Short mmCIF file of C-alpha atoms in Angstrom, two decimals:
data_model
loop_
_atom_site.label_atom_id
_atom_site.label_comp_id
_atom_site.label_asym_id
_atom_site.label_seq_id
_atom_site.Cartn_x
_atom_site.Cartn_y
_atom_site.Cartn_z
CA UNK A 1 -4.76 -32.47 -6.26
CA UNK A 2 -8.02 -30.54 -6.61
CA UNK A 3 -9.26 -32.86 -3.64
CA UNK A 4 -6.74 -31.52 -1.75
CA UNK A 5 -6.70 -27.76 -2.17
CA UNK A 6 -10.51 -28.57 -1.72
CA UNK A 7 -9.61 -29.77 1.68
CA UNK A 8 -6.92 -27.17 2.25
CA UNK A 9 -9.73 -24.52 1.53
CA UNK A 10 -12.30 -26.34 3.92
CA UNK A 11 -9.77 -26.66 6.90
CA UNK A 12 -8.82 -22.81 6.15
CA UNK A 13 -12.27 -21.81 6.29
CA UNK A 14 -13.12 -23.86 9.63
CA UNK A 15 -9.90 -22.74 11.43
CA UNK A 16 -10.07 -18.55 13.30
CA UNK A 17 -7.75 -16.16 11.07
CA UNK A 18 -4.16 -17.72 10.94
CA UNK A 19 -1.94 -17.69 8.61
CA UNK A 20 -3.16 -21.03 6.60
CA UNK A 21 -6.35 -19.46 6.50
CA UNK A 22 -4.23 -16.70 4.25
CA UNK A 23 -2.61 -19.49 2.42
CA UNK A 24 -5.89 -21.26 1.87
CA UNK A 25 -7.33 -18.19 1.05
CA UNK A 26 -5.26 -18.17 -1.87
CA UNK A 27 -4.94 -21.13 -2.71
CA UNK A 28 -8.70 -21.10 -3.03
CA UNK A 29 -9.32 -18.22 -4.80
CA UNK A 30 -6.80 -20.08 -7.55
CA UNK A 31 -9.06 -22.93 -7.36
CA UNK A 32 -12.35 -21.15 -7.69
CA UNK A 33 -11.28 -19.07 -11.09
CA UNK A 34 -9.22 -21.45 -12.90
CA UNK A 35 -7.97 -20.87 -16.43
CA UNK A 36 -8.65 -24.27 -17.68
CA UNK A 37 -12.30 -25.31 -16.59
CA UNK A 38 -12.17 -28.50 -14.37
CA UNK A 39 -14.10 -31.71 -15.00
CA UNK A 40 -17.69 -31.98 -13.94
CA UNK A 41 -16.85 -34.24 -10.77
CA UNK A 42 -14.22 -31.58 -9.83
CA UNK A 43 -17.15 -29.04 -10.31
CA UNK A 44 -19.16 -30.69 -8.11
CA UNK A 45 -17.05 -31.59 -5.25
CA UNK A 46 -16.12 -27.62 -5.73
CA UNK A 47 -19.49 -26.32 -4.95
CA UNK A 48 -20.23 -28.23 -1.96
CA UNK A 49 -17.63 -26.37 0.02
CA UNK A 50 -18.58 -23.01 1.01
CA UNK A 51 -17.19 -20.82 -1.49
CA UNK A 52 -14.31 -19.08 0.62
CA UNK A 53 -13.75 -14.97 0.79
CA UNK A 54 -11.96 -13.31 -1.53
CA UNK A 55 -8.37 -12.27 0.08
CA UNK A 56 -9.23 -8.38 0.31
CA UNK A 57 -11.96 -9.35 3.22
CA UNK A 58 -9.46 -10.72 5.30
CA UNK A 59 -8.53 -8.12 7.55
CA UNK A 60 -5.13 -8.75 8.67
CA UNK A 61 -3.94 -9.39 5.01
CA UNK A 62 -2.15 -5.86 4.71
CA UNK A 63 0.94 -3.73 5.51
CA UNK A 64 -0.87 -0.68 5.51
CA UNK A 65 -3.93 0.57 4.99
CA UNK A 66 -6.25 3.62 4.75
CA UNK A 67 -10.18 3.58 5.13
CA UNK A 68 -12.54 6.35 3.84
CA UNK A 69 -15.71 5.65 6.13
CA UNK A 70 -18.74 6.99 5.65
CA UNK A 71 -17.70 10.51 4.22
CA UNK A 72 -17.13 10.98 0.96
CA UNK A 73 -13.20 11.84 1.26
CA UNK A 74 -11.23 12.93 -1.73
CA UNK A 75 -8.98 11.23 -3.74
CA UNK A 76 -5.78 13.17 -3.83
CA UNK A 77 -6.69 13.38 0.53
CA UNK A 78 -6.98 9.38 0.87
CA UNK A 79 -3.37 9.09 -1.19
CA UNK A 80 -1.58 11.57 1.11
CA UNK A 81 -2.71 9.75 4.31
CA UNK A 82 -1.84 6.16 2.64
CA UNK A 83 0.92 7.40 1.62
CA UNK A 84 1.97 8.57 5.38
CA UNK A 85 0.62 5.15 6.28
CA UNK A 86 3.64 3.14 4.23
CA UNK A 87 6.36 5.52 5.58
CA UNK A 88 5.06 5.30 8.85
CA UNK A 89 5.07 1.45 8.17
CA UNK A 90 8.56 1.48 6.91
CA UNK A 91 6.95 -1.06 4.08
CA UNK A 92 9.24 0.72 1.41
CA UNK A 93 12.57 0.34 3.28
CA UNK A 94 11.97 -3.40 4.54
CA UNK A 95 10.86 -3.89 0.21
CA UNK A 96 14.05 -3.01 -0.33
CA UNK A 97 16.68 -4.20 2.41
CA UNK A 98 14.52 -8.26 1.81
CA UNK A 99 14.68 -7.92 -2.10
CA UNK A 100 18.85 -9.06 -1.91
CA UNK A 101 20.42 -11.60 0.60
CA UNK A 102 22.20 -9.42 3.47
CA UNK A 103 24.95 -10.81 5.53
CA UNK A 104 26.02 -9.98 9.20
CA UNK A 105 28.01 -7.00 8.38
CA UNK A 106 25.64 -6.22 5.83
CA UNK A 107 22.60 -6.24 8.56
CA UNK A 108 25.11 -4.30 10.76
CA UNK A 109 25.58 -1.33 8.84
CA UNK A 110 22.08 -1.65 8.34
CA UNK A 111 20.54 -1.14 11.70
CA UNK A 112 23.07 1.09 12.47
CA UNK A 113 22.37 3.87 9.80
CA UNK A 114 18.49 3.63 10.78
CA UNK A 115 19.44 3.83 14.25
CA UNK A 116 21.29 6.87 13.34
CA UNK A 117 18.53 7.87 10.85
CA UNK A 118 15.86 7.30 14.14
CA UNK A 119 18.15 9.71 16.42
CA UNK A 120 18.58 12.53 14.13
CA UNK A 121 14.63 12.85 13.89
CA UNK A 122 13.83 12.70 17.46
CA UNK A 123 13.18 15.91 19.52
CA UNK A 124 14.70 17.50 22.60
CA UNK A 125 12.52 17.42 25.54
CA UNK A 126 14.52 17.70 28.21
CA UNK A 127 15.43 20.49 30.59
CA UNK A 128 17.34 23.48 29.77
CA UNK A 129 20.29 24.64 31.97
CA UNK A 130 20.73 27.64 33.01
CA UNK A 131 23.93 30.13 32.38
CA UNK A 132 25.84 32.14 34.38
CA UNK A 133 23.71 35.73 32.82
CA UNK A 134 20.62 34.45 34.75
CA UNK A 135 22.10 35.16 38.46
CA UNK A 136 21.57 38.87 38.25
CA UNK A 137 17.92 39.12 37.07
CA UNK A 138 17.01 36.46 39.68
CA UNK A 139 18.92 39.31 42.07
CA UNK A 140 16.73 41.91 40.84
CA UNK A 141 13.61 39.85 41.14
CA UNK A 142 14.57 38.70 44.61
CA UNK A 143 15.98 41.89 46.09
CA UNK A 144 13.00 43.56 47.89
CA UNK A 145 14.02 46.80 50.20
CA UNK A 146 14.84 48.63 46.74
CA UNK A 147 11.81 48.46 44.93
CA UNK A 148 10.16 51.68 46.55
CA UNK A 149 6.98 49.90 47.52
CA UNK A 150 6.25 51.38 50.30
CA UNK A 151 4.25 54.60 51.16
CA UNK A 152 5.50 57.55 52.85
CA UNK A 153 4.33 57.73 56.59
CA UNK A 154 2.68 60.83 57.85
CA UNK A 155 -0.07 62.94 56.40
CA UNK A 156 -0.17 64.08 52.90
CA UNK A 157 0.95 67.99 52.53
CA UNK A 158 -1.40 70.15 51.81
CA UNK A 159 -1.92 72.17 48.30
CA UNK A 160 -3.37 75.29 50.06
CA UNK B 1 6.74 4.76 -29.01
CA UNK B 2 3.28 3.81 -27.79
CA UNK B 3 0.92 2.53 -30.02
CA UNK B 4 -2.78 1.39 -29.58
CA UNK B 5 -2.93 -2.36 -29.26
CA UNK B 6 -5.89 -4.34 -29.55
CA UNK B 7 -7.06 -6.30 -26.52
CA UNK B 8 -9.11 -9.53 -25.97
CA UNK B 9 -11.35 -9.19 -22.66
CA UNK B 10 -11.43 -11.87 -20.06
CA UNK B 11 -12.16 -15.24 -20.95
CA UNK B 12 -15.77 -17.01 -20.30
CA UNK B 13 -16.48 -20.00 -18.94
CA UNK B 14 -16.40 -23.40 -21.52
CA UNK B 15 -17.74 -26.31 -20.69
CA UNK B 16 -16.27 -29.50 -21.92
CA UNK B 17 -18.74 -30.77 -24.80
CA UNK B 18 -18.36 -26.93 -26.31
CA UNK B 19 -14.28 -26.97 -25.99
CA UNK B 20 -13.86 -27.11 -29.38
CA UNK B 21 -15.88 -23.55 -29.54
CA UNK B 22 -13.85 -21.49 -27.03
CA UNK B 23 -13.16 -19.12 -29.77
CA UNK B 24 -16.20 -17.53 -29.96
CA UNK B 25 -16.98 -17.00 -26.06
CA UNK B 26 -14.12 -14.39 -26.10
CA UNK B 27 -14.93 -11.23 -25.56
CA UNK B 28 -14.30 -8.06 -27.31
CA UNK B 29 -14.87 -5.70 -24.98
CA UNK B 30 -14.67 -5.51 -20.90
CA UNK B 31 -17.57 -5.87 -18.87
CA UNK B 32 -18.67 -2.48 -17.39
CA UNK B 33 -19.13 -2.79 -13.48
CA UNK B 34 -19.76 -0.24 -11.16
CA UNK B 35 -17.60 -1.19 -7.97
CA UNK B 36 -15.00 -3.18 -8.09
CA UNK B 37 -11.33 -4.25 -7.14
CA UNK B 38 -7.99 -2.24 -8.65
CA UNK B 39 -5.18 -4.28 -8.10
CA UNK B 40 -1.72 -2.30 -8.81
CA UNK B 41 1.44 -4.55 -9.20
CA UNK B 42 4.71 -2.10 -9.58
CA UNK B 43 7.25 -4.75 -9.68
CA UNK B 44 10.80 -3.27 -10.52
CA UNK B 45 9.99 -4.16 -14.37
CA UNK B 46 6.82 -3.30 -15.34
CA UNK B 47 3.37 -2.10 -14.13
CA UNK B 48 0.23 -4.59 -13.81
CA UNK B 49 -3.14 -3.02 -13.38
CA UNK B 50 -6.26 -5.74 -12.77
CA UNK B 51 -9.78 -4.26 -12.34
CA UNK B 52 -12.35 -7.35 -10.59
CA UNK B 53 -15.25 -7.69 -9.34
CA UNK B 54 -15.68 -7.53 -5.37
CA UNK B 55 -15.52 -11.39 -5.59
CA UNK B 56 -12.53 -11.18 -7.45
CA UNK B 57 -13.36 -12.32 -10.63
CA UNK B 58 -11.11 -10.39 -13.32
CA UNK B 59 -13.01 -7.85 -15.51
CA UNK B 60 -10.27 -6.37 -17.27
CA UNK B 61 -6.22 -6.35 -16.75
CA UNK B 62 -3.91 -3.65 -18.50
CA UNK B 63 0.31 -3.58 -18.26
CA UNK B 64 2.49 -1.34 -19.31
CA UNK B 65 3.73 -3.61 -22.81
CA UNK B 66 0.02 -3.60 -23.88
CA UNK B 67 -0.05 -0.09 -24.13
CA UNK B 68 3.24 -0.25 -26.28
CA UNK B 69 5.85 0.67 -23.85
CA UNK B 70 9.15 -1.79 -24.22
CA UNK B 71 12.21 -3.39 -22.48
CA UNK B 72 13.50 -0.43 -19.86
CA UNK B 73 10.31 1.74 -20.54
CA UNK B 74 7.87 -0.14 -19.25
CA UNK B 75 9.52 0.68 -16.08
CA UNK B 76 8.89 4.35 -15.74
CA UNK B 77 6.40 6.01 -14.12
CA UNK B 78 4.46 7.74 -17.17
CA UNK B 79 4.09 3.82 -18.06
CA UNK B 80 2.20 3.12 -15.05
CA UNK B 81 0.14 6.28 -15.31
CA UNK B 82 -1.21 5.18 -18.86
CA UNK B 83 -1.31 1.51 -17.85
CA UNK B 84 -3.68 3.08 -14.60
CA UNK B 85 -5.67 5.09 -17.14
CA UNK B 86 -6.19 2.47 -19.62
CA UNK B 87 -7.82 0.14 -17.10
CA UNK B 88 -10.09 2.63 -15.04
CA UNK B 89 -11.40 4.23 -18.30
CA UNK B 90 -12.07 0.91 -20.13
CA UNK B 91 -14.38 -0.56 -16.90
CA UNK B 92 -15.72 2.70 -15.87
CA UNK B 93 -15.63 2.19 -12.41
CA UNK B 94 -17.29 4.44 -10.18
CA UNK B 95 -16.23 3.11 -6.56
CA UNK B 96 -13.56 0.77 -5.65
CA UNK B 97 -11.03 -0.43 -3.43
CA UNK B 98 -7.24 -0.40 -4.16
CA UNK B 99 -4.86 -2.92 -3.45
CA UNK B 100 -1.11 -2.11 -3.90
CA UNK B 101 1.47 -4.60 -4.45
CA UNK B 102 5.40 -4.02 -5.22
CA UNK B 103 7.54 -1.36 -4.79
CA UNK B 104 8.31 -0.05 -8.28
CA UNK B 105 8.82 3.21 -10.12
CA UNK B 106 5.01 3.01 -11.51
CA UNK B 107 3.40 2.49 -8.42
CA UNK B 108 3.23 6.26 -7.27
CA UNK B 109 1.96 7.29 -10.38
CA UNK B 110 -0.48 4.50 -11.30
CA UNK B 111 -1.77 5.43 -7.63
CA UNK B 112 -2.07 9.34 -8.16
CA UNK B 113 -3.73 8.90 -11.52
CA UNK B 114 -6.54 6.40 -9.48
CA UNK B 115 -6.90 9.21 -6.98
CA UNK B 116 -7.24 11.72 -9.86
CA UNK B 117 -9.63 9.76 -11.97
CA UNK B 118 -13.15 10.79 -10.26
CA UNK B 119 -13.56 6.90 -8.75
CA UNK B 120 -14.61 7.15 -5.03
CA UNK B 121 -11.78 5.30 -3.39
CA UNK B 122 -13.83 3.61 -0.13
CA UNK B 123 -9.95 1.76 0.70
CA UNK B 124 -6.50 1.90 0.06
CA UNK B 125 -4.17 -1.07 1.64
CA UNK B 126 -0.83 -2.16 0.51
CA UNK B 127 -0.69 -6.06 -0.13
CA UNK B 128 3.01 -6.67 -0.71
CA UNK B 129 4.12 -10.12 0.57
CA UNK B 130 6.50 -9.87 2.96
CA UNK B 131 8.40 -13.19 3.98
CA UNK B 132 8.37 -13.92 7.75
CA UNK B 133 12.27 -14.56 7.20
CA UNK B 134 11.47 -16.97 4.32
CA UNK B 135 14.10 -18.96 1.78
CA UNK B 136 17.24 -17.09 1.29
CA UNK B 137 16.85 -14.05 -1.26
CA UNK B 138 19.35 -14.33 -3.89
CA UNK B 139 22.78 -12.71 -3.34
CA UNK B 140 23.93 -9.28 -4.03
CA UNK B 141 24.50 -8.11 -7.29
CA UNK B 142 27.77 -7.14 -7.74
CA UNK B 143 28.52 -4.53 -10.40
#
């Protein structure tokens, strides 16, 4: 048995990022820590493998996450943006919609309301139409042998 | 209702000639690191806060029934806050990543009392396993 999860943890470790390689991953990291300590020969074959990365290096193994960087960001600042992160992620609702067995009307009424949920929030982009009060401005606006542009021909009356 | 429990730290390594001895390679105390791993597991039940190593080797755990919370309290949120600040003040971290599992009610606080503690966060990332449409989850509860 430790043989195998030995090989299991070699074969995760050889193949690119997949999903054994999460499997393996922790399947290893059971192996490397045990409770009980294993017998010498266990030991042994143990530390020839390469001893595999702890599950937080593996990149994909997340449903959300927030980085700090370089800068030294503040606590309370990093919790509001992962926070933002797991509603943006939805991980909360899908927690809760997998934790019981659904069935088809069940998963009906479910896509349903989020459907509805996803309508209400959008926004109106489209064009606006325009009444019936907007014909006379345009009139105004268009209408030009009223507006008294022009200048009175002739010479300018003298003061005097 | 809460009371201070004594804990036993994480358990060293025994060979096999020195079984018989275990009992004095326990430790009384947690080893003090100065970046680490917080692990936060809010399951619906109770809150489970494990401080490691960046290899992962366990430094120091804390729950919400070892600091004295019991049954339907060791659900609430307060219970995850002390559970948070039990573990981050024993260890004394001073930078650390956080890795959030579960959805329960003690996850939101054990997280904003990390956040307030003074430990430079460098990552947050939520961890919960989600099934890729797994075994069947049990059936509704019908009450």
């Amino acid at each position: 048995m430790c043989a195998a999860a030995a090989a299991a943890a070699t074969a995760g470790i050889i193949s690119p990022p997949t999903p054994s390689l999460l499997w393996a991953n922790t399947r290893a990291t059971f192996v490397s820590f045990p409770r009980r300590s294993p017998p010498t020969t266990s030991l042994l074959s143990a530390s020839s493998a390469p001893a595999p990365a702890p599950p937080s290096a593996n990149p994909k193994y997340h449903n959300a996450k927030v980085n700090a960087g370089d800068e030294e960001v503040d606590g309370e600042e990093l919790l509001q943006r992962f926070r933002r992160e797991v509603a943006r992620a939805g991980v909360m609702e899908e927690i809760r919609w997998r934790r019981r067995h659904e069935d088809a009307r069940d998963k009906r009424k479910r896509k349903a309301r989020s459907a509805a949920r996803r309508f209400r929030r959008r926004h109106f982009k489209g064009p606006y139409p325009f009444g019936d009060e907007q014909e006379p401005k345009e009139g105004i606006m268009e209408d030009d042998k009223h507006d008294n542009w022009e200048l009175p021909g002739g010479e300018l009356p003298s003061y005097r | 209702m809460t009371k201070a429990i004594p804990k036993i730290g994480s358990r060293r390594k025994v060979r096999i000639g020195l079984r018989r001895n275990a009992r004095f390679s326990l430790r009384k105390s947690a080893r003090r690191i100065t970046k680490g791993v917080i692990h936060v597991q809010a399951s619906f039940n109770n809150t489970i806060i494990t401080v490691t190593d960046p290899q992962g080797r366990v430094v120091f755990w804390s729950s919400a029934g070892t600091c004295g919370f019991k049954s339907s309290r060791k659900a609430s949120p307060y219970a995850g806050q002390r559970t948070a600040v039990d573990a981050i003040r024993t260890v004394g971290l001073q930078r650390a990543e956080v890795m959030v599992k579960g959805a329960g009610s003690g996850r939101d606080a054990a997280l904003r009392a990390i956040a307030k503690s003074g430990v430079r966060l460098s990552c947050i990332r939520d961890v919960t396993p989600m099934p890729h449409n797994g075994c069947r989850p049990p059936k509704k509860r019908r009450l």
